[in-house]
Amino acid sequence: MSRSRAHAIMARQDGVVTRDQAVRCGLSIAIIDHYVRSGEWVSLAPGIYLRADRERTPSVHLRTAVYSAGRAATAWGPSAAWWHGILDRSPARYFVTVPHGRAIVRNGNVHLRRRDLPADDIVTVRGLRVTGVPLTVLEAAVELKEGSVLMDRALQRHTSLALLERSHRRNPGRRGSRAAEKLLCTARDGGHSQAERIFHRLLRQAGLTGWRAHVMSCGYEIDVAFEAERVAIEIDGWAWHRDADRHRHDIERQNVLINAGWHVLRFTWHMLTQDPDGVVRRIRAALGRTR
């Protein structure tokens, strides 16, 4: 009975069980050691075990990193984003938070931080303590190169701006809080006006000439146009800020412009801030078609 209870926990936890969980199921330390010696269980870390017939998946590795860090250890940032399904792939490192004062041996593959998290920002998902979705989005967004894209997608599918702002206020002074505040400011207004300013500055810095902003054609306004080359450039802010009507209008405008002989390029706020050189290359390539 004790063994079946332990195996039931393992079934819910990707094949993983902690020593404390096994003992609470009624197994003795001697029995646990016997399972390890016999090869039925594999020791992943002190006090952390995996059934021998289960693979060492990214889920297993993250559970090991969190469970081995002790009570109140919590996955955060990119690891929590992956656990919540906000990121498609597990990060190469495992992000773990432990309370202040916790003595722990650092593992090179674990990004460990010491911080006391508000109770409102902690949840348990599939048997693992992780930061809640709002704090996860805020912290993952400043840890990842394409963090703004993650926040934009999360606002469309997983959370709201109001929840992000509340979590931000509950966690002042944390690492990356200033960068997160900047992203929140952009998210509030959708980023379109800021993206246009960034784009105009980028064109000037690249030495590109012959363009005008807010050009009318076919009854539509083009954000930036190289009229001689018939290259129209549309600038988009954050996707979460566009409703269905705006999206349909943008598609209709692009189709009309293409049918009228314009070569249309679209750039988002994320592309302008994360890959400005790539944006310039694409514009030069489009202009090179006619110049």
PDB file of C-alpha atoms in Angstrom:
ATOM      1  CA  MET A   1       0.000   0.000   0.000  1.00  0.00           C
ATOM      2  CA  SER A   2       2.794   2.433   0.928  1.00  0.00           C
ATOM      3  CA  ARG A   3       4.634   1.637  -2.283  1.00  0.00           C
ATOM      4  CA  SER A   4       1.520   2.119  -4.433  1.00  0.00           C
ATOM      5  CA  ARG A   5       0.889   5.502  -2.795  1.00  0.00           C
ATOM      6  CA  ALA A   6       4.453   6.577  -3.583  1.00  0.00           C
ATOM      7  CA  HIS A   7       4.081   5.380  -7.165  1.00  0.00           C
ATOM      8  CA  ALA A   8       0.821   7.326  -7.487  1.00  0.00           C
ATOM      9  CA  ILE A   9       2.721  10.493  -6.553  1.00  0.00           C
ATOM     10  CA  MET A  10       5.428   9.609  -9.061  1.00  0.00           C
ATOM     11  CA  ALA A  11       2.783   9.175 -11.757  1.00  0.00           C
ATOM     12  CA  ARG A  12       1.586  12.735 -11.119  1.00  0.00           C
ATOM     13  CA  GLN A  13       5.117  14.153 -10.963  1.00  0.00           C
ATOM     14  CA  ASP A  14       6.774  12.844 -14.140  1.00  0.00           C
ATOM     15  CA  GLY A  15       8.151   9.841 -12.251  1.00  0.00           C
ATOM     16  CA  VAL A  16       9.727  11.933  -9.475  1.00  0.00           C
ATOM     17  CA  VAL A  17       9.208  11.656  -5.710  1.00  0.00           C
ATOM     18  CA  THR A  18      10.990  13.302  -2.802  1.00  0.00           C
ATOM     19  CA  ARG A  19      12.179  11.425   0.269  1.00  0.00           C
ATOM     20  CA  ASP A  20       9.773  13.400   2.458  1.00  0.00           C
ATOM     21  CA  GLN A  21       6.857  12.460   0.196  1.00  0.00           C
ATOM     22  CA  ALA A  22       7.859   8.793   0.231  1.00  0.00           C
ATOM     23  CA  VAL A  23       8.164   8.773   4.023  1.00  0.00           C
ATOM     24  CA  ARG A  24       4.727  10.377   4.358  1.00  0.00           C
ATOM     25  CA  CYS A  25       3.420   7.519   2.219  1.00  0.00           C
ATOM     26  CA  GLY A  26       4.663   5.119   4.900  1.00  0.00           C
ATOM     27  CA  LEU A  27       7.976   4.022   3.370  1.00  0.00           C
ATOM     28  CA  SER A  28      10.992   3.791   5.643  1.00  0.00           C
ATOM     29  CA  ILE A  29      14.413   5.187   4.784  1.00  0.00           C
ATOM     30  CA  ALA A  30      15.698   1.604   4.617  1.00  0.00           C
ATOM     31  CA  ILE A  31      13.052   0.651   2.043  1.00  0.00           C
ATOM     32  CA  ILE A  32      13.806   3.764  -0.012  1.00  0.00           C
ATOM     33  CA  ASP A  33      17.529   2.904   0.010  1.00  0.00           C
ATOM     34  CA  HIS A  34      16.640  -0.641  -1.059  1.00  0.00           C
ATOM     35  CA  TYR A  35      14.695   0.665  -4.065  1.00  0.00           C
ATOM     36  CA  VAL A  36      17.751   2.697  -5.076  1.00  0.00           C
ATOM     37  CA  ARG A  37      20.210  -0.184  -4.610  1.00  0.00           C
ATOM     38  CA  SER A  38      17.977  -2.545  -6.571  1.00  0.00           C
ATOM     39  CA  GLY A  39      17.767  -0.089  -9.471  1.00  0.00           C
ATOM     40  CA  GLU A  40      14.000   0.352  -9.203  1.00  0.00           C
ATOM     41  CA  TRP A  41      14.494   4.012  -8.286  1.00  0.00           C
ATOM     42  CA  VAL A  42      17.314   6.313  -9.414  1.00  0.00           C
ATOM     43  CA  SER A  43      18.720   8.994  -7.123  1.00  0.00           C
ATOM     44  CA  LEU A  44      18.724  12.329  -8.999  1.00  0.00           C
ATOM     45  CA  ALA A  45      19.905  14.451  -6.072  1.00  0.00           C
ATOM     46  CA  PRO A  46      19.982  13.992  -2.300  1.00  0.00           C
ATOM     47  CA  GLY A  47      16.423  13.081  -1.339  1.00  0.00           C
ATOM     48  CA  ILE A  48      15.059  13.169  -4.927  1.00  0.00           C
ATOM     49  CA  TYR A  49      14.221   9.960  -6.801  1.00  0.00           C
ATOM     50  CA  LEU A  50      13.026   8.907 -10.256  1.00  0.00           C
ATOM     51  CA  ARG A  51      11.445   5.645 -11.295  1.00  0.00           C
ATOM     52  CA  ALA A  52      13.988   3.777 -13.409  1.00  0.00           C
ATOM     53  CA  ASP A  53      11.488   3.267 -16.220  1.00  0.00           C
ATOM     54  CA  ARG A  54      10.923   7.015 -16.690  1.00  0.00           C
ATOM     55  CA  GLU A  55      12.961   9.338 -18.928  1.00  0.00           C
ATOM     56  CA  ARG A  56      14.942  12.294 -17.597  1.00  0.00           C
ATOM     57  CA  THR A  57      12.897  14.943 -19.351  1.00  0.00           C
ATOM     58  CA  PRO A  58      13.145  18.730 -18.896  1.00  0.00           C
ATOM     59  CA  SER A  59      10.187  18.429 -16.501  1.00  0.00           C
ATOM     60  CA  VAL A  60      12.164  15.954 -14.403  1.00  0.00           C
ATOM     61  CA  HIS A  61      15.193  18.237 -14.344  1.00  0.00           C
ATOM     62  CA  LEU A  62      13.133  21.262 -13.288  1.00  0.00           C
ATOM     63  CA  ARG A  63      11.390  19.294 -10.546  1.00  0.00           C
ATOM     64  CA  THR A  64      14.792  18.110  -9.329  1.00  0.00           C
ATOM     65  CA  ALA A  65      16.153  21.665  -9.256  1.00  0.00           C
ATOM     66  CA  VAL A  66      13.153  22.975  -7.294  1.00  0.00           C
ATOM     67  CA  TYR A  67      12.606  20.016  -4.956  1.00  0.00           C
ATOM     68  CA  SER A  68      16.289  19.756  -4.056  1.00  0.00           C
ATOM     69  CA  ALA A  69      16.339  23.448  -3.072  1.00  0.00           C
ATOM     70  CA  GLY A  70      14.095  22.671  -0.099  1.00  0.00           C
ATOM     71  CA  ARG A  71      10.783  23.874   1.251  1.00  0.00           C
ATOM     72  CA  ALA A  72       9.316  27.040  -0.273  1.00  0.00           C
ATOM     73  CA  ALA A  73      11.633  26.796  -3.295  1.00  0.00           C
ATOM     74  CA  THR A  74       9.838  28.123  -6.368  1.00  0.00           C
ATOM     75  CA  ALA A  75      10.454  28.073 -10.123  1.00  0.00           C
ATOM     76  CA  TRP A  76      10.472  31.589 -11.579  1.00  0.00           C
ATOM     77  CA  GLY A  77      11.148  33.543 -14.771  1.00  0.00           C
ATOM     78  CA  PRO A  78      11.685  31.509 -17.959  1.00  0.00           C
ATOM     79  CA  SER A  79      11.312  28.183 -16.112  1.00  0.00           C
ATOM     80  CA  ALA A  80       7.935  29.205 -14.715  1.00  0.00           C
ATOM     81  CA  ALA A  81       6.909  30.578 -18.129  1.00  0.00           C
ATOM     82  CA  TRP A  82       7.615  27.201 -19.701  1.00  0.00           C
ATOM     83  CA  TRP A  83       5.786  25.376 -16.894  1.00  0.00           C
ATOM     84  CA  HIS A  84       2.708  27.574 -17.403  1.00  0.00           C
ATOM     85  CA  GLY A  85       2.802  26.923 -21.172  1.00  0.00           C
ATOM     86  CA  ILE A  86       3.742  30.508 -22.045  1.00  0.00           C
ATOM     87  CA  LEU A  87       7.086  29.375 -23.500  1.00  0.00           C
ATOM     88  CA  ASP A  88       7.139  26.461 -25.926  1.00  0.00           C
ATOM     89  CA  ARG A  89      10.584  25.166 -24.947  1.00  0.00           C
ATOM     90  CA  SER A  90      12.283  24.672 -21.616  1.00  0.00           C
ATOM     91  CA  PRO A  91      15.166  27.106 -21.047  1.00  0.00           C
ATOM     92  CA  ALA A  92      18.660  25.653 -20.899  1.00  0.00           C
ATOM     93  CA  ARG A  93      19.022  26.779 -17.267  1.00  0.00           C
ATOM     94  CA  TYR A  94      16.606  26.238 -14.413  1.00  0.00           C
ATOM     95  CA  PHE A  95      15.416  29.335 -12.558  1.00  0.00           C
ATOM     96  CA  VAL A  96      14.777  28.719  -8.851  1.00  0.00           C
ATOM     97  CA  THR A  97      13.924  31.103  -5.998  1.00  0.00           C
ATOM     98  CA  VAL A  98      14.600  30.222  -2.350  1.00  0.00           C
ATOM     99  CA  PRO A  99      13.730  32.283   0.743  1.00  0.00           C
ATOM    100  CA  HIS A 100      16.287  34.643   2.253  1.00  0.00           C
ATOM    101  CA  GLY A 101      18.640  32.896   4.649  1.00  0.00           C
ATOM    102  CA  ARG A 102      18.457  29.531   2.910  1.00  0.00           C
ATOM    103  CA  ALA A 103      21.878  27.869   2.692  1.00  0.00           C
ATOM    104  CA  ILE A 104      22.138  25.838  -0.478  1.00  0.00           C
ATOM    105  CA  VAL A 105      24.888  24.426  -2.681  1.00  0.00           C
ATOM    106  CA  ARG A 106      24.779  26.148  -6.064  1.00  0.00           C
ATOM    107  CA  ASN A 107      24.429  24.064  -9.203  1.00  0.00           C
ATOM    108  CA  GLY A 108      25.983  25.462 -12.377  1.00  0.00           C
ATOM    109  CA  ASN A 109      22.856  24.715 -14.400  1.00  0.00           C
ATOM    110  CA  VAL A 110      20.536  26.430 -11.906  1.00  0.00           C
ATOM    111  CA  HIS A 111      19.984  30.190 -11.798  1.00  0.00           C
ATOM    112  CA  LEU A 112      19.390  30.534  -8.069  1.00  0.00           C
ATOM    113  CA  ARG A 113      18.176  33.664  -6.332  1.00  0.00           C
ATOM    114  CA  ARG A 114      17.213  34.406  -2.742  1.00  0.00           C
ATOM    115  CA  ARG A 115      13.990  36.321  -2.350  1.00  0.00           C
ATOM    116  CA  ASP A 116      10.846  36.192  -0.251  1.00  0.00           C
ATOM    117  CA  LEU A 117       7.895  36.051  -2.627  1.00  0.00           C
ATOM    118  CA  PRO A 118       4.428  37.419  -1.793  1.00  0.00           C
ATOM    119  CA  ALA A 119       1.896  34.640  -1.250  1.00  0.00           C
ATOM    120  CA  ASP A 120      -0.304  36.140  -3.982  1.00  0.00           C
ATOM    121  CA  ASP A 121       2.458  35.476  -6.513  1.00  0.00           C
ATOM    122  CA  ILE A 122       2.946  31.766  -5.782  1.00  0.00           C
ATOM    123  CA  VAL A 123       0.890  28.908  -7.219  1.00  0.00           C
ATOM    124  CA  THR A 124       1.278  25.142  -7.396  1.00  0.00           C
ATOM    125  CA  VAL A 125       0.916  23.658 -10.872  1.00  0.00           C
ATOM    126  CA  ARG A 126       1.163  19.887 -11.400  1.00  0.00           C
ATOM    127  CA  GLY A 127       2.781  19.478  -8.004  1.00  0.00           C
ATOM    128  CA  LEU A 128       5.459  22.157  -8.490  1.00  0.00           C
ATOM    129  CA  ARG A 129       5.628  25.578  -6.829  1.00  0.00           C
ATOM    130  CA  VAL A 130       5.998  28.294  -9.454  1.00  0.00           C
ATOM    131  CA  THR A 131       5.462  32.021  -9.582  1.00  0.00           C
ATOM    132  CA  GLY A 132       1.964  33.003 -10.719  1.00  0.00           C
ATOM    133  CA  VAL A 133       1.401  33.938 -14.342  1.00  0.00           C
ATOM    134  CA  PRO A 134       1.580  37.757 -13.890  1.00  0.00           C
ATOM    135  CA  LEU A 135       4.912  37.763 -12.016  1.00  0.00           C
ATOM    136  CA  THR A 136       6.214  35.028 -14.302  1.00  0.00           C
ATOM    137  CA  VAL A 137       5.522  37.168 -17.376  1.00  0.00           C
ATOM    138  CA  LEU A 138       7.139  40.245 -15.815  1.00  0.00           C
ATOM    139  CA  GLU A 139      10.294  38.395 -14.818  1.00  0.00           C
ATOM    140  CA  ALA A 140      10.659  36.215 -17.907  1.00  0.00           C
ATOM    141  CA  ALA A 141      10.229  39.272 -20.132  1.00  0.00           C
ATOM    142  CA  VAL A 142      13.380  40.897 -18.742  1.00  0.00           C
ATOM    143  CA  GLU A 143      15.422  37.680 -18.706  1.00  0.00           C
ATOM    144  CA  LEU A 144      14.840  36.691 -22.341  1.00  0.00           C
ATOM    145  CA  LYS A 145      16.153  38.382 -25.476  1.00  0.00           C
ATOM    146  CA  GLU A 146      12.669  38.377 -27.014  1.00  0.00           C
ATOM    147  CA  GLY A 147      10.958  39.112 -23.725  1.00  0.00           C
ATOM    148  CA  SER A 148       8.720  41.822 -25.142  1.00  0.00           C
ATOM    149  CA  VAL A 149       7.266  39.272 -27.570  1.00  0.00           C
ATOM    150  CA  LEU A 150       6.572  36.951 -24.642  1.00  0.00           C
ATOM    151  CA  MET A 151       4.738  39.720 -22.755  1.00  0.00           C
ATOM    152  CA  ASP A 152       2.758  40.671 -25.860  1.00  0.00           C
ATOM    153  CA  ARG A 153       1.644  37.065 -26.434  1.00  0.00           C
ATOM    154  CA  ALA A 154       0.868  36.572 -22.756  1.00  0.00           C
ATOM    155  CA  LEU A 155      -1.401  39.618 -22.796  1.00  0.00           C
ATOM    156  CA  GLN A 156      -3.320  38.022 -25.661  1.00  0.00           C
ATOM    157  CA  ARG A 157      -3.696  34.558 -24.121  1.00  0.00           C
ATOM    158  CA  HIS A 158      -2.711  34.243 -20.466  1.00  0.00           C
ATOM    159  CA  THR A 159      -3.132  37.409 -18.407  1.00  0.00           C
ATOM    160  CA  SER A 160      -4.194  41.069 -18.403  1.00  0.00           C
ATOM    161  CA  LEU A 161      -2.366  44.372 -18.122  1.00  0.00           C
ATOM    162  CA  ALA A 162      -4.124  45.085 -14.812  1.00  0.00           C
ATOM    163  CA  LEU A 163      -2.846  41.824 -13.303  1.00  0.00           C
ATOM    164  CA  LEU A 164       0.689  42.527 -14.526  1.00  0.00           C
ATOM    165  CA  GLU A 165       0.622  45.980 -12.965  1.00  0.00           C
ATOM    166  CA  ARG A 166      -0.654  44.666  -9.619  1.00  0.00           C
ATOM    167  CA  SER A 167       2.079  42.040  -9.468  1.00  0.00           C
ATOM    168  CA  HIS A 168       4.646  44.677 -10.437  1.00  0.00           C
ATOM    169  CA  ARG A 169       3.552  46.844  -7.496  1.00  0.00           C
ATOM    170  CA  ARG A 170       3.683  43.876  -5.092  1.00  0.00           C
ATOM    171  CA  ASN A 171       7.312  43.185  -5.987  1.00  0.00           C
ATOM    172  CA  PRO A 172       9.229  46.489  -5.889  1.00  0.00           C
ATOM    173  CA  GLY A 173      12.994  46.584  -6.166  1.00  0.00           C
ATOM    174  CA  ARG A 174      13.364  43.158  -7.723  1.00  0.00           C
ATOM    175  CA  ARG A 175      15.984  42.512 -10.374  1.00  0.00           C
ATOM    176  CA  GLY A 176      14.761  43.854 -13.711  1.00  0.00           C
ATOM    177  CA  SER A 177      11.918  45.914 -12.243  1.00  0.00           C
ATOM    178  CA  ARG A 178      12.931  49.060 -14.161  1.00  0.00           C
ATOM    179  CA  ALA A 179      13.078  47.187 -17.452  1.00  0.00           C
ATOM    180  CA  ALA A 180       9.695  45.630 -16.696  1.00  0.00           C
ATOM    181  CA  GLU A 181       8.235  49.080 -15.984  1.00  0.00           C
ATOM    182  CA  LYS A 182       9.389  50.270 -19.409  1.00  0.00           C
ATOM    183  CA  LEU A 183       7.715  47.299 -21.071  1.00  0.00           C
ATOM    184  CA  LEU A 184       4.521  47.949 -19.119  1.00  0.00           C
ATOM    185  CA  CYS A 185       4.529  51.587 -20.248  1.00  0.00           C
ATOM    186  CA  THR A 186       4.812  50.468 -23.865  1.00  0.00           C
ATOM    187  CA  ALA A 187       2.097  47.858 -23.380  1.00  0.00           C
ATOM    188  CA  ARG A 188      -0.299  50.457 -21.955  1.00  0.00           C
ATOM    189  CA  ASP A 189      -0.402  52.565 -25.132  1.00  0.00           C
ATOM    190  CA  GLY A 190       0.220  49.730 -27.579  1.00  0.00           C
ATOM    191  CA  GLY A 191       3.629  50.937 -28.729  1.00  0.00           C
ATOM    192  CA  HIS A 192       2.556  52.197 -32.172  1.00  0.00           C
ATOM    193  CA  SER A 193       3.569  55.843 -31.742  1.00  0.00           C
ATOM    194  CA  GLN A 194       6.816  54.835 -30.092  1.00  0.00           C
ATOM    195  CA  ALA A 195       7.491  52.336 -32.884  1.00  0.00           C
ATOM    196  CA  GLU A 196       7.031  55.063 -35.506  1.00  0.00           C
ATOM    197  CA  ARG A 197       9.516  57.343 -33.714  1.00  0.00           C
ATOM    198  CA  ILE A 198      12.017  54.495 -33.431  1.00  0.00           C
ATOM    199  CA  PHE A 199      11.575  53.686 -37.116  1.00  0.00           C
ATOM    200  CA  HIS A 200      12.075  57.276 -38.312  1.00  0.00           C
ATOM    201  CA  ARG A 201      15.231  57.517 -36.236  1.00  0.00           C
ATOM    202  CA  LEU A 202      16.445  54.206 -37.653  1.00  0.00           C
ATOM    203  CA  LEU A 203      15.944  55.419 -41.231  1.00  0.00           C
ATOM    204  CA  ARG A 204      17.929  58.583 -40.547  1.00  0.00           C
ATOM    205  CA  GLN A 205      20.733  56.685 -38.829  1.00  0.00           C
ATOM    206  CA  ALA A 206      20.932  54.285 -41.781  1.00  0.00           C
ATOM    207  CA  GLY A 207      21.199  57.203 -44.215  1.00  0.00           C
ATOM    208  CA  LEU A 208      18.087  56.173 -46.126  1.00  0.00           C
ATOM    209  CA  THR A 209      16.488  59.055 -48.016  1.00  0.00           C
ATOM    210  CA  GLY A 210      13.522  59.620 -50.283  1.00  0.00           C
ATOM    211  CA  TRP A 211      10.856  58.617 -47.767  1.00  0.00           C
ATOM    212  CA  ARG A 212       7.869  60.442 -46.325  1.00  0.00           C
ATOM    213  CA  ALA A 213       5.647  59.645 -43.373  1.00  0.00           C
ATOM    214  CA  HIS A 214       1.846  59.421 -43.459  1.00  0.00           C
ATOM    215  CA  VAL A 215       1.379  59.282 -47.218  1.00  0.00           C
ATOM    216  CA  MET A 216      -2.143  58.823 -48.617  1.00  0.00           C
ATOM    217  CA  SER A 217      -2.701  56.283 -51.411  1.00  0.00           C
ATOM    218  CA  CYS A 218      -5.833  54.475 -52.587  1.00  0.00           C
ATOM    219  CA  GLY A 219      -7.764  56.048 -49.737  1.00  0.00           C
ATOM    220  CA  TYR A 220      -5.426  54.665 -47.082  1.00  0.00           C
ATOM    221  CA  GLU A 221      -2.633  56.202 -45.043  1.00  0.00           C
ATOM    222  CA  ILE A 222       0.791  54.585 -45.390  1.00  0.00           C
ATOM    223  CA  ASP A 223       2.985  54.925 -42.307  1.00  0.00           C
ATOM    224  CA  VAL A 224       6.179  55.451 -44.340  1.00  0.00           C
ATOM    225  CA  ALA A 225       6.453  55.484 -48.136  1.00  0.00           C
ATOM    226  CA  PHE A 226       9.330  55.519 -50.596  1.00  0.00           C
ATOM    227  CA  GLU A 227       7.092  56.858 -53.348  1.00  0.00           C
ATOM    228  CA  ALA A 228       9.566  56.688 -56.240  1.00  0.00           C
ATOM    229  CA  GLU A 229      10.221  53.000 -55.562  1.00  0.00           C
ATOM    230  CA  ARG A 230       6.611  52.225 -54.594  1.00  0.00           C
ATOM    231  CA  VAL A 231       7.710  50.728 -51.286  1.00  0.00           C
ATOM    232  CA  ALA A 232       5.135  51.087 -48.506  1.00  0.00           C
ATOM    233  CA  ILE A 233       6.119  50.364 -44.921  1.00  0.00           C
ATOM    234  CA  GLU A 234       3.559  49.646 -42.216  1.00  0.00           C
ATOM    235  CA  ILE A 235       4.503  49.891 -38.551  1.00  0.00           C
ATOM    236  CA  ASP A 236       2.693  47.793 -35.955  1.00  0.00           C
ATOM    237  CA  GLY A 237       2.685  48.195 -32.200  1.00  0.00           C
ATOM    238  CA  TRP A 238       1.989  45.346 -29.802  1.00  0.00           C
ATOM    239  CA  ALA A 239      -0.434  42.751 -31.155  1.00  0.00           C
ATOM    240  CA  TRP A 240      -2.524  42.543 -27.979  1.00  0.00           C
ATOM    241  CA  HIS A 241      -3.573  46.179 -28.436  1.00  0.00           C
ATOM    242  CA  ARG A 242      -5.200  45.528 -31.843  1.00  0.00           C
ATOM    243  CA  ASP A 243      -8.801  44.397 -31.908  1.00  0.00           C
ATOM    244  CA  ALA A 244     -10.387  42.282 -34.642  1.00  0.00           C
ATOM    245  CA  ASP A 245     -11.733  45.307 -36.540  1.00  0.00           C
ATOM    246  CA  ARG A 246      -8.312  46.949 -36.641  1.00  0.00           C
ATOM    247  CA  HIS A 247      -6.750  43.699 -37.802  1.00  0.00           C
ATOM    248  CA  ARG A 248      -9.273  43.333 -40.653  1.00  0.00           C
ATOM    249  CA  HIS A 249      -8.716  46.959 -41.654  1.00  0.00           C
ATOM    250  CA  ASP A 250      -4.945  46.442 -41.797  1.00  0.00           C
ATOM    251  CA  ILE A 251      -5.319  43.344 -43.980  1.00  0.00           C
ATOM    252  CA  GLU A 252      -7.695  45.133 -46.344  1.00  0.00           C
ATOM    253  CA  ARG A 253      -5.350  48.118 -46.618  1.00  0.00           C
ATOM    254  CA  GLN A 254      -2.359  45.896 -47.372  1.00  0.00           C
ATOM    255  CA  ASN A 255      -4.254  43.987 -50.077  1.00  0.00           C
ATOM    256  CA  VAL A 256      -5.408  47.207 -51.760  1.00  0.00           C
ATOM    257  CA  LEU A 257      -1.886  48.652 -51.731  1.00  0.00           C
ATOM    258  CA  ILE A 258      -0.362  45.476 -53.180  1.00  0.00           C
ATOM    259  CA  ASN A 259      -2.946  45.411 -55.969  1.00  0.00           C
ATOM    260  CA  ALA A 260      -2.086  49.051 -56.697  1.00  0.00           C
ATOM    261  CA  GLY A 261       1.559  48.146 -57.276  1.00  0.00           C
ATOM    262  CA  TRP A 262       3.052  48.892 -53.868  1.00  0.00           C
ATOM    263  CA  HIS A 263       5.666  46.575 -52.353  1.00  0.00           C
ATOM    264  CA  VAL A 264       4.506  46.380 -48.722  1.00  0.00           C
ATOM    265  CA  LEU A 265       6.763  45.671 -45.750  1.00  0.00           C
ATOM    266  CA  ARG A 266       5.520  45.321 -42.156  1.00  0.00           C
ATOM    267  CA  PHE A 267       7.624  45.795 -39.039  1.00  0.00           C
ATOM    268  CA  THR A 268       6.556  45.427 -35.432  1.00  0.00           C
ATOM    269  CA  TRP A 269       7.756  47.254 -32.332  1.00  0.00           C
ATOM    270  CA  HIS A 270       9.532  44.052 -31.347  1.00  0.00           C
ATOM    271  CA  MET A 271      11.413  43.820 -34.654  1.00  0.00           C
ATOM    272  CA  LEU A 272      12.468  47.468 -34.474  1.00  0.00           C
ATOM    273  CA  THR A 273      13.818  47.172 -30.939  1.00  0.00           C
ATOM    274  CA  GLN A 274      15.351  43.704 -31.164  1.00  0.00           C
ATOM    275  CA  ASP A 275      16.616  43.458 -34.766  1.00  0.00           C
ATOM    276  CA  PRO A 276      17.094  46.972 -36.197  1.00  0.00           C
ATOM    277  CA  ASP A 277      19.883  45.820 -38.524  1.00  0.00           C
ATOM    278  CA  GLY A 278      17.591  43.173 -39.982  1.00  0.00           C
ATOM    279  CA  VAL A 279      14.904  45.809 -40.565  1.00  0.00           C
ATOM    280  CA  VAL A 280      17.343  48.006 -42.498  1.00  0.00           C
ATOM    281  CA  ARG A 281      18.520  45.041 -44.593  1.00  0.00           C
ATOM    282  CA  ARG A 282      14.960  44.222 -45.616  1.00  0.00           C
ATOM    283  CA  ILE A 283      14.271  47.830 -46.594  1.00  0.00           C
ATOM    284  CA  ARG A 284      17.465  48.054 -48.658  1.00  0.00           C
ATOM    285  CA  ALA A 285      16.549  44.794 -50.389  1.00  0.00           C
ATOM    286  CA  ALA A 286      13.088  46.144 -51.256  1.00  0.00           C
ATOM    287  CA  LEU A 287      14.509  49.427 -52.541  1.00  0.00           C
ATOM    288  CA  GLY A 288      17.106  47.540 -54.558  1.00  0.00           C
ATOM    289  CA  ARG A 289      14.354  45.968 -56.626  1.00  0.00           C
ATOM    290  CA  THR A 290      13.785  49.270 -58.447  1.00  0.00           C
ATOM    291  CA  ARG A 291      16.868  51.383 -57.830  1.00  0.00           C
TER     292      ARG A 291
END
